[in-house]
mmCIF file of C-alpha atoms and ligand atoms in Angstrom:
data_model
loop_
_atom_site.group_PDB
_atom_site.id
_atom_site.type_symbol
_atom_site.label_atom_id
_atom_site.label_comp_id
_atom_site.label_asym_id
_atom_site.label_seq_id
_atom_site.Cartn_x
_atom_site.Cartn_y
_atom_site.Cartn_z
ATOM 1 C CA MET A 1365 67.051 154.520 -76.926
ATOM 2 C CA ARG A 1366 68.146 153.621 -73.443
ATOM 3 C CA PRO A 1367 71.299 151.601 -72.761
ATOM 4 C CA ILE A 1368 70.645 147.875 -72.783
ATOM 5 C CA ASN A 1369 71.615 147.365 -69.136
ATOM 6 C CA ASP A 1370 69.458 150.207 -67.859
ATOM 7 C CA VAL A 1371 66.274 148.269 -67.407
ATOM 8 C CA THR A 1372 64.638 150.084 -64.509
ATOM 9 C CA MET A 1373 64.161 153.567 -65.917
ATOM 10 C CA ASN A 1374 60.886 154.947 -67.069
ATOM 11 C CA LEU A 1375 59.976 156.327 -70.439
ATOM 12 C CA THR A 1376 61.347 159.820 -71.037
ATOM 13 C CA GLU A 1377 59.217 162.940 -70.927
ATOM 14 C CA ALA A 1378 59.640 163.202 -74.689
ATOM 15 C CA GLN A 1379 58.262 159.686 -75.146
ATOM 16 C CA ILE A 1380 55.307 160.378 -72.828
ATOM 17 C CA ASN A 1381 54.633 163.536 -74.835
ATOM 18 C CA ILE A 1382 54.526 161.445 -78.023
ATOM 19 C CA ILE A 1383 52.262 158.770 -76.506
ATOM 20 C CA LYS A 1384 49.756 161.309 -75.222
ATOM 21 C CA GLY A 1385 50.062 163.167 -78.502
ATOM 22 C CA VAL A 1386 49.091 160.058 -80.485
ATOM 23 C CA PHE A 1387 46.065 159.291 -78.274
ATOM 24 C CA TYR A 1388 44.835 162.872 -78.239
ATOM 25 C CA GLY A 1389 45.717 163.564 -81.865
ATOM 26 C CA GLN A 1390 43.746 160.513 -82.948
ATOM 27 C CA ALA A 1391 40.671 161.498 -80.906
ATOM 28 C CA ILE A 1392 40.783 165.195 -81.812
ATOM 29 C CA GLY A 1393 41.223 164.583 -85.537
ATOM 30 C CA ASP A 1394 38.283 162.176 -85.418
ATOM 31 C CA ALA A 1395 35.970 164.353 -83.273
ATOM 32 C CA LEU A 1396 36.638 167.592 -85.139
ATOM 33 C CA GLY A 1397 36.811 165.857 -88.522
ATOM 34 C CA LEU A 1398 33.247 164.644 -88.054
ATOM 35 C CA GLY A 1399 32.288 168.266 -88.693
ATOM 36 C CA THR A 1400 33.198 168.055 -92.403
ATOM 37 C CA GLU A 1401 32.851 164.303 -92.972
ATOM 38 C CA PHE A 1402 31.369 163.460 -96.387
ATOM 39 C CA MET A 1403 31.259 167.119 -97.463
ATOM 40 C CA THR A 1404 32.771 168.357 -100.697
ATOM 41 C CA LYS A 1405 35.285 171.158 -100.507
ATOM 42 C CA THR A 1406 32.602 173.545 -101.791
ATOM 43 C CA GLN A 1407 30.182 172.465 -99.059
ATOM 44 C CA VAL A 1408 32.872 172.895 -96.406
ATOM 45 C CA ASN A 1409 33.459 176.459 -97.602
ATOM 46 C CA GLN A 1410 29.730 177.184 -97.504
ATOM 47 C CA VAL A 1411 29.110 175.707 -94.052
ATOM 48 C CA TYR A 1412 32.337 176.941 -92.445
ATOM 49 C CA PRO A 1413 33.383 180.074 -94.376
ATOM 50 C CA THR A 1414 36.296 180.787 -92.016
ATOM 51 C CA GLY A 1415 37.140 177.115 -91.425
ATOM 52 C CA LEU A 1416 36.101 174.702 -88.658
ATOM 53 C CA LYS A 1417 38.190 175.327 -85.549
ATOM 54 C CA ASN A 1418 36.045 174.283 -82.587
ATOM 55 C CA TYR A 1419 33.779 171.363 -81.753
ATOM 56 C CA TYR A 1420 30.861 173.665 -80.897
ATOM 57 C CA GLU A 1421 30.867 175.001 -84.469
ATOM 58 C CA ILE A 1422 30.000 171.566 -85.913
ATOM 59 C CA ILE A 1423 26.762 171.805 -87.858
ATOM 60 C CA GLN A 1424 23.992 169.631 -86.402
ATOM 61 C CA ASP A 1425 22.597 167.986 -89.532
ATOM 62 C CA ASP A 1426 21.102 164.483 -89.621
ATOM 63 C CA HIS A 1427 24.499 162.798 -89.990
ATOM 64 C CA ARG A 1428 26.358 164.729 -87.295
ATOM 65 C CA LYS A 1429 23.699 165.166 -84.632
ATOM 66 C CA ARG A 1430 23.893 161.447 -83.837
ATOM 67 C CA TRP A 1431 27.075 162.269 -81.909
ATOM 68 C CA GLU A 1432 27.396 164.677 -79.008
ATOM 69 C CA ILE A 1433 29.597 167.696 -79.594
ATOM 70 C CA GLY A 1434 33.163 166.691 -78.769
ATOM 71 C CA ASP A 1435 32.539 162.951 -79.095
ATOM 72 C CA TRP A 1436 34.773 160.859 -81.322
ATOM 73 C CA THR A 1437 33.422 158.263 -83.789
ATOM 74 C CA ASP A 1438 34.120 154.655 -84.799
ATOM 75 C CA ASP A 1439 37.737 155.435 -85.684
ATOM 76 C CA THR A 1440 38.716 156.124 -82.089
ATOM 77 C CA ASP A 1441 36.292 153.522 -80.706
ATOM 78 C CA GLN A 1442 38.300 150.939 -82.662
ATOM 79 C CA PHE A 1443 41.646 152.506 -81.669
ATOM 80 C CA LEU A 1444 40.500 151.981 -78.076
ATOM 81 C CA CYS A 1445 39.529 148.371 -78.892
ATOM 82 C CA ILE A 1446 43.213 147.813 -79.702
ATOM 83 C CA VAL A 1447 44.224 149.554 -76.471
ATOM 84 C CA ASP A 1448 41.792 147.438 -74.444
ATOM 85 C CA ALA A 1449 43.047 144.244 -76.077
ATOM 86 C CA ILE A 1450 46.615 145.218 -75.134
ATOM 87 C CA LEU A 1451 45.659 146.123 -71.558
ATOM 88 C CA GLU A 1452 43.767 142.884 -71.050
ATOM 89 C CA ASN A 1453 46.276 140.490 -72.620
ATOM 90 C CA LYS A 1454 49.548 142.413 -72.161
ATOM 91 C CA GLU A 1455 50.181 141.721 -75.827
ATOM 92 C CA ILE A 1456 48.300 142.294 -79.063
ATOM 93 C CA THR A 1457 46.957 139.381 -81.025
ATOM 94 C CA GLU A 1458 44.290 139.120 -83.702
ATOM 95 C CA LEU A 1459 42.078 137.072 -81.369
ATOM 96 C CA GLY A 1460 42.416 139.565 -78.523
ATOM 97 C CA PHE A 1461 41.512 142.384 -80.889
ATOM 98 C CA ALA A 1462 38.674 140.415 -82.521
ATOM 99 C CA LYS A 1463 37.030 139.904 -79.137
ATOM 100 C CA GLU A 1464 37.151 143.623 -78.338
ATOM 101 C CA ILE A 1465 35.951 144.877 -81.723
ATOM 102 C CA PHE A 1466 33.183 142.282 -81.841
ATOM 103 C CA ASN A 1467 31.907 143.451 -78.444
ATOM 104 C CA TRP A 1468 31.869 146.994 -79.820
ATOM 105 C CA PHE A 1469 30.079 145.751 -82.949
ATOM 106 C CA LYS A 1470 27.349 144.152 -80.844
ATOM 107 C CA GLY A 1471 26.590 147.523 -79.250
ATOM 108 C CA ILE A 1472 25.673 150.546 -81.353
ATOM 109 C CA PRO A 1473 28.653 150.824 -83.745
ATOM 110 C CA MET A 1474 27.825 154.249 -85.161
ATOM 111 C CA GLY A 1475 29.844 155.192 -88.227
ATOM 112 C CA ILE A 1476 31.105 151.663 -88.952
ATOM 113 C CA GLY A 1477 32.550 151.278 -92.458
ATOM 114 C CA ALA A 1478 31.153 148.854 -95.038
ATOM 115 C CA THR A 1479 34.168 146.522 -95.118
ATOM 116 C CA THR A 1480 34.400 146.318 -91.353
ATOM 117 C CA PHE A 1481 30.670 145.633 -91.093
ATOM 118 C CA LYS A 1482 30.811 142.795 -93.631
ATOM 119 C CA VAL A 1483 33.819 141.184 -91.979
ATOM 120 C CA LEU A 1484 32.456 141.415 -88.432
ATOM 121 C CA ASP A 1485 29.138 140.056 -89.669
ATOM 122 C CA MET A 1486 30.799 136.858 -90.933
ATOM 123 C CA PRO A 1487 30.109 133.646 -88.981
ATOM 124 C CA GLN A 1488 32.930 132.712 -86.606
ATOM 125 C CA TYR A 1489 34.558 136.137 -86.901
ATOM 126 C CA VAL A 1490 35.740 136.059 -83.299
ATOM 127 C CA SER A 1491 37.629 132.772 -83.725
ATOM 128 C CA HIS A 1492 38.874 133.394 -87.301
ATOM 129 C CA PRO A 1493 39.099 137.150 -87.894
ATOM 130 C CA GLN A 1494 41.739 137.110 -90.625
ATOM 131 C CA LYS A 1495 40.016 134.336 -92.528
ATOM 132 C CA ALA A 1496 36.765 136.337 -92.419
ATOM 133 C CA ALA A 1497 38.605 139.423 -93.701
ATOM 134 C CA GLU A 1498 40.268 137.444 -96.490
ATOM 135 C CA ILE A 1499 36.957 135.931 -97.611
ATOM 136 C CA VAL A 1500 35.260 139.345 -97.789
ATOM 137 C CA TRP A 1501 38.242 140.762 -99.710
ATOM 138 C CA LYS A 1502 38.136 137.887 -102.205
ATOM 139 C CA LEU A 1503 34.356 138.160 -102.604
ATOM 140 C CA HIS A 1504 35.060 141.706 -103.782
ATOM 141 C CA ARG A 1505 37.607 140.407 -106.295
ATOM 142 C CA LYS A 1506 40.477 141.836 -104.185
ATOM 143 C CA MET A 1507 39.410 145.330 -105.192
ATOM 144 C CA ILE A 1508 38.457 146.820 -101.809
ATOM 145 C CA ALA A 1509 41.053 148.702 -99.790
ATOM 146 C CA ALA A 1510 39.132 150.956 -97.432
ATOM 147 C CA ASN A 1511 40.541 153.137 -94.681
ATOM 148 C CA GLY A 1512 38.940 151.185 -91.818
ATOM 149 C CA ALA A 1513 42.272 149.823 -90.576
ATOM 150 C CA ILE A 1514 44.567 152.811 -91.078
ATOM 151 C CA MET A 1515 42.159 155.019 -89.133
ATOM 152 C CA ARG A 1516 42.741 153.019 -85.916
ATOM 153 C CA THR A 1517 46.245 151.502 -85.984
ATOM 154 C CA SER A 1518 48.534 154.391 -84.940
ATOM 155 C CA ILE A 1519 48.562 152.964 -81.403
ATOM 156 C CA LEU A 1520 50.632 150.040 -82.710
ATOM 157 C CA GLY A 1521 53.518 152.417 -83.403
ATOM 158 C CA LEU A 1522 53.703 152.967 -79.626
ATOM 159 C CA TRP A 1523 53.278 149.398 -78.409
ATOM 160 C CA GLU A 1524 56.687 147.612 -78.395
ATOM 161 C CA PHE A 1525 58.051 150.648 -80.252
ATOM 162 C CA TRP A 1526 61.636 149.556 -79.618
ATOM 163 C CA ASP A 1527 61.267 146.471 -81.808
ATOM 164 C CA ASN A 1528 60.686 147.279 -85.479
ATOM 165 C CA LYS A 1529 59.938 143.684 -86.363
ATOM 166 C CA LYS A 1530 57.206 143.431 -83.728
ATOM 167 C CA VAL A 1531 55.715 146.778 -84.721
ATOM 168 C CA ILE A 1532 55.394 145.544 -88.308
ATOM 169 C CA GLY A 1533 54.019 142.147 -87.274
ATOM 170 C CA ASN A 1534 51.469 143.611 -84.849
ATOM 171 C CA THR A 1535 50.326 146.160 -87.416
ATOM 172 C CA LYS A 1536 49.891 143.578 -90.168
ATOM 173 C CA ASN A 1537 47.972 141.246 -87.836
ATOM 174 C CA ILE A 1538 45.509 143.843 -86.631
ATOM 175 C CA CYS A 1539 45.049 145.393 -90.067
ATOM 176 C CA GLN A 1540 44.287 142.024 -91.625
ATOM 177 C CA SER A 1541 41.799 141.236 -88.890
ATOM 178 C CA THR A 1542 39.369 143.351 -90.925
ATOM 179 C CA HIS A 1543 41.226 144.664 -94.000
ATOM 180 C CA PHE A 1544 43.182 142.078 -95.973
ATOM 181 C CA ASP A 1545 44.378 144.081 -98.994
ATOM 182 C CA PRO A 1546 48.159 144.755 -99.182
ATOM 183 C CA ARG A 1547 47.451 148.461 -99.752
ATOM 184 C CA CYS A 1548 45.755 148.507 -96.351
ATOM 185 C CA VAL A 1549 48.648 146.666 -94.695
ATOM 186 C CA GLY A 1550 51.284 148.859 -96.355
ATOM 187 C CA SER A 1551 49.542 152.087 -95.410
ATOM 188 C CA CYS A 1552 49.077 150.950 -91.800
ATOM 189 C CA VAL A 1553 52.721 149.871 -91.494
ATOM 190 C CA ILE A 1554 53.908 153.234 -92.816
ATOM 191 C CA ILE A 1555 51.966 155.042 -90.073
ATOM 192 C CA THR A 1556 53.224 152.818 -87.268
ATOM 193 C CA ALA A 1557 56.804 152.847 -88.607
ATOM 194 C CA ILE A 1558 56.871 156.643 -88.500
ATOM 195 C CA ILE A 1559 55.520 156.723 -84.941
ATOM 196 C CA SER A 1560 57.841 154.010 -83.613
ATOM 197 C CA ASN A 1561 60.826 155.814 -85.178
ATOM 198 C CA LEU A 1562 59.846 159.001 -83.355
ATOM 199 C CA MET A 1563 59.498 157.017 -80.112
ATOM 200 C CA GLN A 1564 63.016 155.651 -80.677
ATOM 201 C CA GLY A 1565 64.303 159.242 -80.777
ATOM 202 C CA LYS A 1566 64.877 159.219 -84.520
ATOM 203 C CA LYS A 1567 63.609 161.717 -87.042
ATOM 204 C CA SER A 1568 60.461 161.118 -89.009
ATOM 205 C CA LEU A 1569 61.027 158.922 -92.059
ATOM 206 C CA THR A 1570 61.786 160.636 -95.370
ATOM 207 C CA ASN A 1571 59.518 160.106 -98.341
ATOM 208 C CA THR A 1572 62.223 157.959 -99.939
ATOM 209 C CA GLU A 1573 62.302 155.692 -96.873
ATOM 210 C CA ILE A 1574 58.506 155.585 -96.826
ATOM 211 C CA ILE A 1575 58.405 154.614 -100.497
ATOM 212 C CA ASN A 1576 60.828 151.781 -99.764
ATOM 213 C CA ILE A 1577 58.389 150.408 -97.180
ATOM 214 C CA ALA A 1578 55.447 150.935 -99.543
ATOM 215 C CA GLU A 1579 57.084 149.072 -102.425
ATOM 216 C CA SER A 1580 57.440 145.968 -100.284
ATOM 217 C CA TYR A 1581 53.634 145.799 -99.944
ATOM 218 C CA ASP A 1582 52.053 147.123 -103.107
ATOM 219 C CA GLU A 1583 53.257 149.132 -106.092
ATOM 220 C CA ARG A 1584 50.075 151.248 -106.084
ATOM 221 C CA ILE A 1585 50.990 153.029 -102.833
ATOM 222 C CA SER A 1586 53.944 155.152 -103.986
ATOM 223 C CA GLU A 1587 52.064 157.625 -106.165
ATOM 224 C CA TYR A 1588 50.067 158.709 -103.118
ATOM 225 C CA ILE A 1589 53.281 159.272 -101.168
ATOM 226 C CA LEU A 1590 54.814 161.334 -103.976
ATOM 227 C CA LEU A 1591 51.754 163.608 -103.943
ATOM 228 C CA THR A 1592 52.621 164.665 -100.400
ATOM 229 C CA ASN A 1593 55.712 166.496 -101.686
ATOM 230 C CA GLU A 1594 53.353 169.116 -103.124
ATOM 231 C CA LYS A 1595 52.741 172.238 -101.062
ATOM 232 C CA GLU A 1596 49.045 172.529 -101.868
ATOM 233 C CA ILE A 1597 46.777 170.058 -100.069
ATOM 234 C CA GLU A 1598 44.240 170.351 -102.890
ATOM 235 C CA VAL A 1599 46.368 167.983 -105.011
ATOM 236 C CA LEU A 1600 45.221 165.169 -102.710
ATOM 237 C CA ASN A 1601 41.616 165.719 -103.833
ATOM 238 C CA LEU A 1602 40.388 164.330 -100.514
ATOM 239 C CA SER A 1603 36.698 164.834 -101.230
ATOM 240 C CA ASP A 1604 36.746 163.076 -104.606
ATOM 241 C CA GLU A 1605 33.609 160.936 -104.560
ATOM 242 C CA LYS A 1606 35.162 157.967 -106.348
ATOM 243 C CA THR A 1607 38.034 157.540 -103.919
ATOM 244 C CA VAL A 1608 36.604 158.797 -100.640
ATOM 245 C CA GLY A 1609 37.273 156.230 -97.931
ATOM 246 C CA TYR A 1610 40.300 154.735 -99.743
ATOM 247 C CA THR A 1611 43.168 153.764 -97.439
ATOM 248 C CA LEU A 1612 45.716 155.568 -99.638
ATOM 249 C CA LYS A 1613 43.756 158.817 -99.377
ATOM 250 C CA ALA A 1614 43.978 158.687 -95.592
ATOM 251 C CA LEU A 1615 47.684 157.837 -95.874
ATOM 252 C CA SER A 1616 48.328 160.800 -98.159
ATOM 253 C CA ALA A 1617 46.391 163.138 -95.861
ATOM 254 C CA GLY A 1618 48.504 162.098 -92.883
ATOM 255 C CA LEU A 1619 51.837 162.261 -94.704
ATOM 256 C CA TRP A 1620 50.986 165.597 -96.291
ATOM 257 C CA THR A 1621 50.526 167.174 -92.861
ATOM 258 C CA LEU A 1622 53.882 165.834 -91.681
ATOM 259 C CA ASN A 1623 55.620 167.326 -94.712
ATOM 260 C CA ASN A 1624 53.801 170.635 -94.850
ATOM 261 C CA SER A 1625 52.670 171.736 -91.372
ATOM 262 C CA ASP A 1626 54.528 173.732 -88.736
ATOM 263 C CA SER A 1627 52.198 172.772 -85.891
ATOM 264 C CA PHE A 1628 49.575 170.239 -84.820
ATOM 265 C CA GLU A 1629 46.793 172.753 -85.231
ATOM 266 C CA GLU A 1630 47.865 173.950 -88.670
ATOM 267 C CA GLY A 1631 48.023 170.394 -90.001
ATOM 268 C CA ILE A 1632 44.795 169.089 -88.525
ATOM 269 C CA LEU A 1633 42.738 172.096 -89.590
ATOM 270 C CA ALA A 1634 44.113 171.882 -93.140
ATOM 271 C CA VAL A 1635 43.035 168.249 -93.522
ATOM 272 C CA ILE A 1636 39.601 168.767 -91.990
ATOM 273 C CA ASP A 1637 38.991 171.778 -94.205
ATOM 274 C CA GLU A 1638 39.192 169.472 -97.254
ATOM 275 C CA GLY A 1639 36.081 167.427 -96.378
ATOM 276 C CA GLY A 1640 35.789 163.868 -97.723
ATOM 277 C CA ASP A 1641 36.251 161.157 -95.090
ATOM 278 C CA ALA A 1642 37.473 163.873 -92.779
ATOM 279 C CA ASP A 1643 37.135 162.091 -89.438
ATOM 280 C CA SER A 1644 39.295 159.194 -90.630
ATOM 281 C CA ASN A 1645 41.751 161.473 -92.433
ATOM 282 C CA GLY A 1646 41.788 163.596 -89.282
ATOM 283 C CA ALA A 1647 42.407 160.568 -87.062
ATOM 284 C CA VAL A 1648 45.419 159.501 -89.146
ATOM 285 C CA ALA A 1649 46.810 163.018 -89.489
ATOM 286 C CA GLY A 1650 46.103 163.806 -85.832
ATOM 287 C CA SER A 1651 47.976 160.786 -84.520
ATOM 288 C CA LEU A 1652 50.984 161.525 -86.741
ATOM 289 C CA LEU A 1653 50.983 165.222 -85.848
ATOM 290 C CA GLY A 1654 50.553 164.337 -82.179
ATOM 291 C CA ALA A 1655 53.613 162.094 -82.431
ATOM 292 C CA LYS A 1656 55.680 164.712 -84.262
ATOM 293 C CA PHE A 1657 54.766 167.836 -82.274
ATOM 294 C CA GLY A 1658 53.688 166.196 -78.996
ATOM 295 C CA TYR A 1659 50.735 166.461 -76.631
ATOM 296 C CA ASN A 1660 52.051 169.702 -75.123
ATOM 297 C CA SER A 1661 51.749 171.456 -78.493
ATOM 298 C CA ILE A 1662 48.043 170.665 -78.914
ATOM 299 C CA PRO A 1663 45.756 173.613 -78.114
ATOM 300 C CA ASN A 1664 43.916 173.217 -74.791
ATOM 301 C CA ARG A 1665 40.531 173.969 -76.348
ATOM 302 C CA LEU A 1666 40.854 170.884 -78.562
ATOM 303 C CA LYS A 1667 41.999 168.654 -75.696
ATOM 304 C CA ASN A 1668 39.500 169.892 -73.107
ATOM 305 C CA GLY A 1669 36.587 169.913 -75.553
ATOM 306 C CA LEU A 1670 36.607 166.117 -75.884
ATOM 307 C CA ILE A 1671 33.636 165.014 -73.812
ATOM 308 C CA TYR A 1672 35.166 161.646 -73.006
ATOM 309 C CA LYS A 1673 38.554 163.104 -72.110
ATOM 310 C CA ASP A 1674 38.487 161.322 -68.737
ATOM 311 C CA ILE A 1675 38.264 157.946 -70.495
ATOM 312 C CA LEU A 1676 41.179 158.853 -72.736
ATOM 313 C CA ASP A 1677 43.303 159.954 -69.753
ATOM 314 C CA LYS A 1678 42.534 156.727 -67.890
ATOM 315 C CA LYS A 1679 43.498 154.552 -70.866
ATOM 316 C CA ILE A 1680 46.678 156.568 -71.445
ATOM 317 C CA LYS A 1681 47.738 156.092 -67.818
ATOM 318 C CA LEU A 1682 47.169 152.330 -67.922
ATOM 319 C CA PHE A 1683 48.853 152.026 -71.326
ATOM 320 C CA ILE A 1684 51.943 153.929 -70.191
ATOM 321 C CA GLU A 1685 52.243 151.794 -67.039
ATOM 322 C CA LEU A 1686 52.028 148.599 -69.073
ATOM 323 C CA LEU A 1687 54.401 149.866 -71.758
ATOM 324 C CA GLU A 1688 56.961 150.830 -69.123
ATOM 325 C CA SER A 1689 56.725 147.444 -67.513
ATOM 326 C CA LYS A 1690 57.220 145.751 -70.891
ATOM 327 C CA PHE A 1691 60.026 148.197 -71.755
ATOM 328 C CA ASN A 1692 61.834 147.483 -68.491
ATOM 329 C CA HIS A 1693 61.520 143.718 -68.645
ATOM 330 C CA PRO A 1694 65.087 142.515 -69.186
ATOM 331 C CA ASN A 1695 64.260 139.432 -71.245
ATOM 332 C CA GLN A 1696 61.869 141.207 -73.518
ATOM 333 C CA PHE A 1697 64.231 144.094 -73.901
ATOM 334 C CA GLN A 1698 67.293 142.020 -74.754
ATOM 335 C CA GLN A 1699 65.420 140.049 -77.347
ATOM 336 C CA THR A 1700 64.424 143.106 -79.220
ATOM 337 C CA ILE A 1701 67.464 145.290 -79.719
ATOM 338 C CA PRO A 1702 68.976 144.494 -83.100
ATOM 339 C CA THR A 1703 66.162 144.830 -85.594
ATOM 340 C CA ASN A 1704 66.340 147.528 -88.217
ATOM 341 C CA LEU A 1705 63.846 146.657 -90.880
ATOM 342 C CA PHE A 1706 62.706 150.075 -91.945
HETATM 343 MG MG1 LIG B 550 34.316 157.681 -88.368
#
C-alpha cells in the first residue's frame, strides 16, 4: 500500500500486472475452456488426447461452432458488463450493472445460464434486480446456487481494492443481482478477497483464512475448500453431471489451481482438461492465476489468440485510468484505510 499522504502516484507495475492478468486470465480461461465445456473427462481424453493447449485445436461441434475460435463466452461478456457499469458510473451499483447486463440480454446472449436467464426475464428486472433474483431463488425453494455470478465477479477484487469493506459490499451486491443464494455470495467474496489482497501487496489467503470467510456465509462451502488441499485435481470431480455448474465447483477449481500450480499455463490447462463447466471454471481459475502470476507470465499465444483482444486492451486502459483517479482521490483514499475484515 502507498503512504496515506502520497495521493498523486500511479499504480505500481506489479499492480498493473495483476489487473491485466485478471482481465486476460478471465478471458483466456473462458475462451479456451469452451473447448471442453460440458464434456466428461473421458470425452476430453478422446477429443484431445494430448490436452487442449491452443484455441485453434477446439473441436467445431454444434455447441462450440457458434463461437469464433478465440472468442470468449457469456462469462466474460458479463465480466465486461461490470466493467462497463464501472466506467459509465465511476462506481458499481446493482442498478448500473442491471442496465448493462439487461442490454446484453436483449442482444444474442449465447451461453447464458438458466438462473441468469430466469432472473433477467423477470418483469422490472432493470429497476429491481435483487428482488428479481430473490424471487427466482425462492421459487426454487432456495436450492439453486449456480456459478453464473462467480464466473464474472473477479473484476470486483480490483475495483476499490484498497478497501476490504467496499470490495465485499460491491461483490455481494453484484452477485445478488442475479444469484441470491449465500453459497453464491460466499464463493464470489472469496475470489474478490484473494484478488484484492494481492493488489494490496499481501500474499494470497491461506485455506484457513478462506474457510473463515466461507463460514460467515454458508456452512456448505468449507468442504469444497478443503478439497483443494489435495494434489490431484480429479478429487474435484469437475465433470460430475449432478453438480456441473454449481458455484462451489467453480470455487474449488479456482482455489485448487492457486494451491497446486507453478504457473498460469499449468493451472489453466489442468482445469480445462477436466471438462465439466470448463469455460466458467476456466474463467474463475484464469482470473485468480492471472492475479497471482501476472499478465507478463501468460503465454503470448494465449493472449494474442483472443480475437477481441483489442476490446480487452481498450477496457483495461480505461479501467486503469479510472482506478488510478479513484485511488489518488484524497477524500476517497482517507476514508478507506482502516478496514481489515478478511
Ligand atoms: Mg460460458
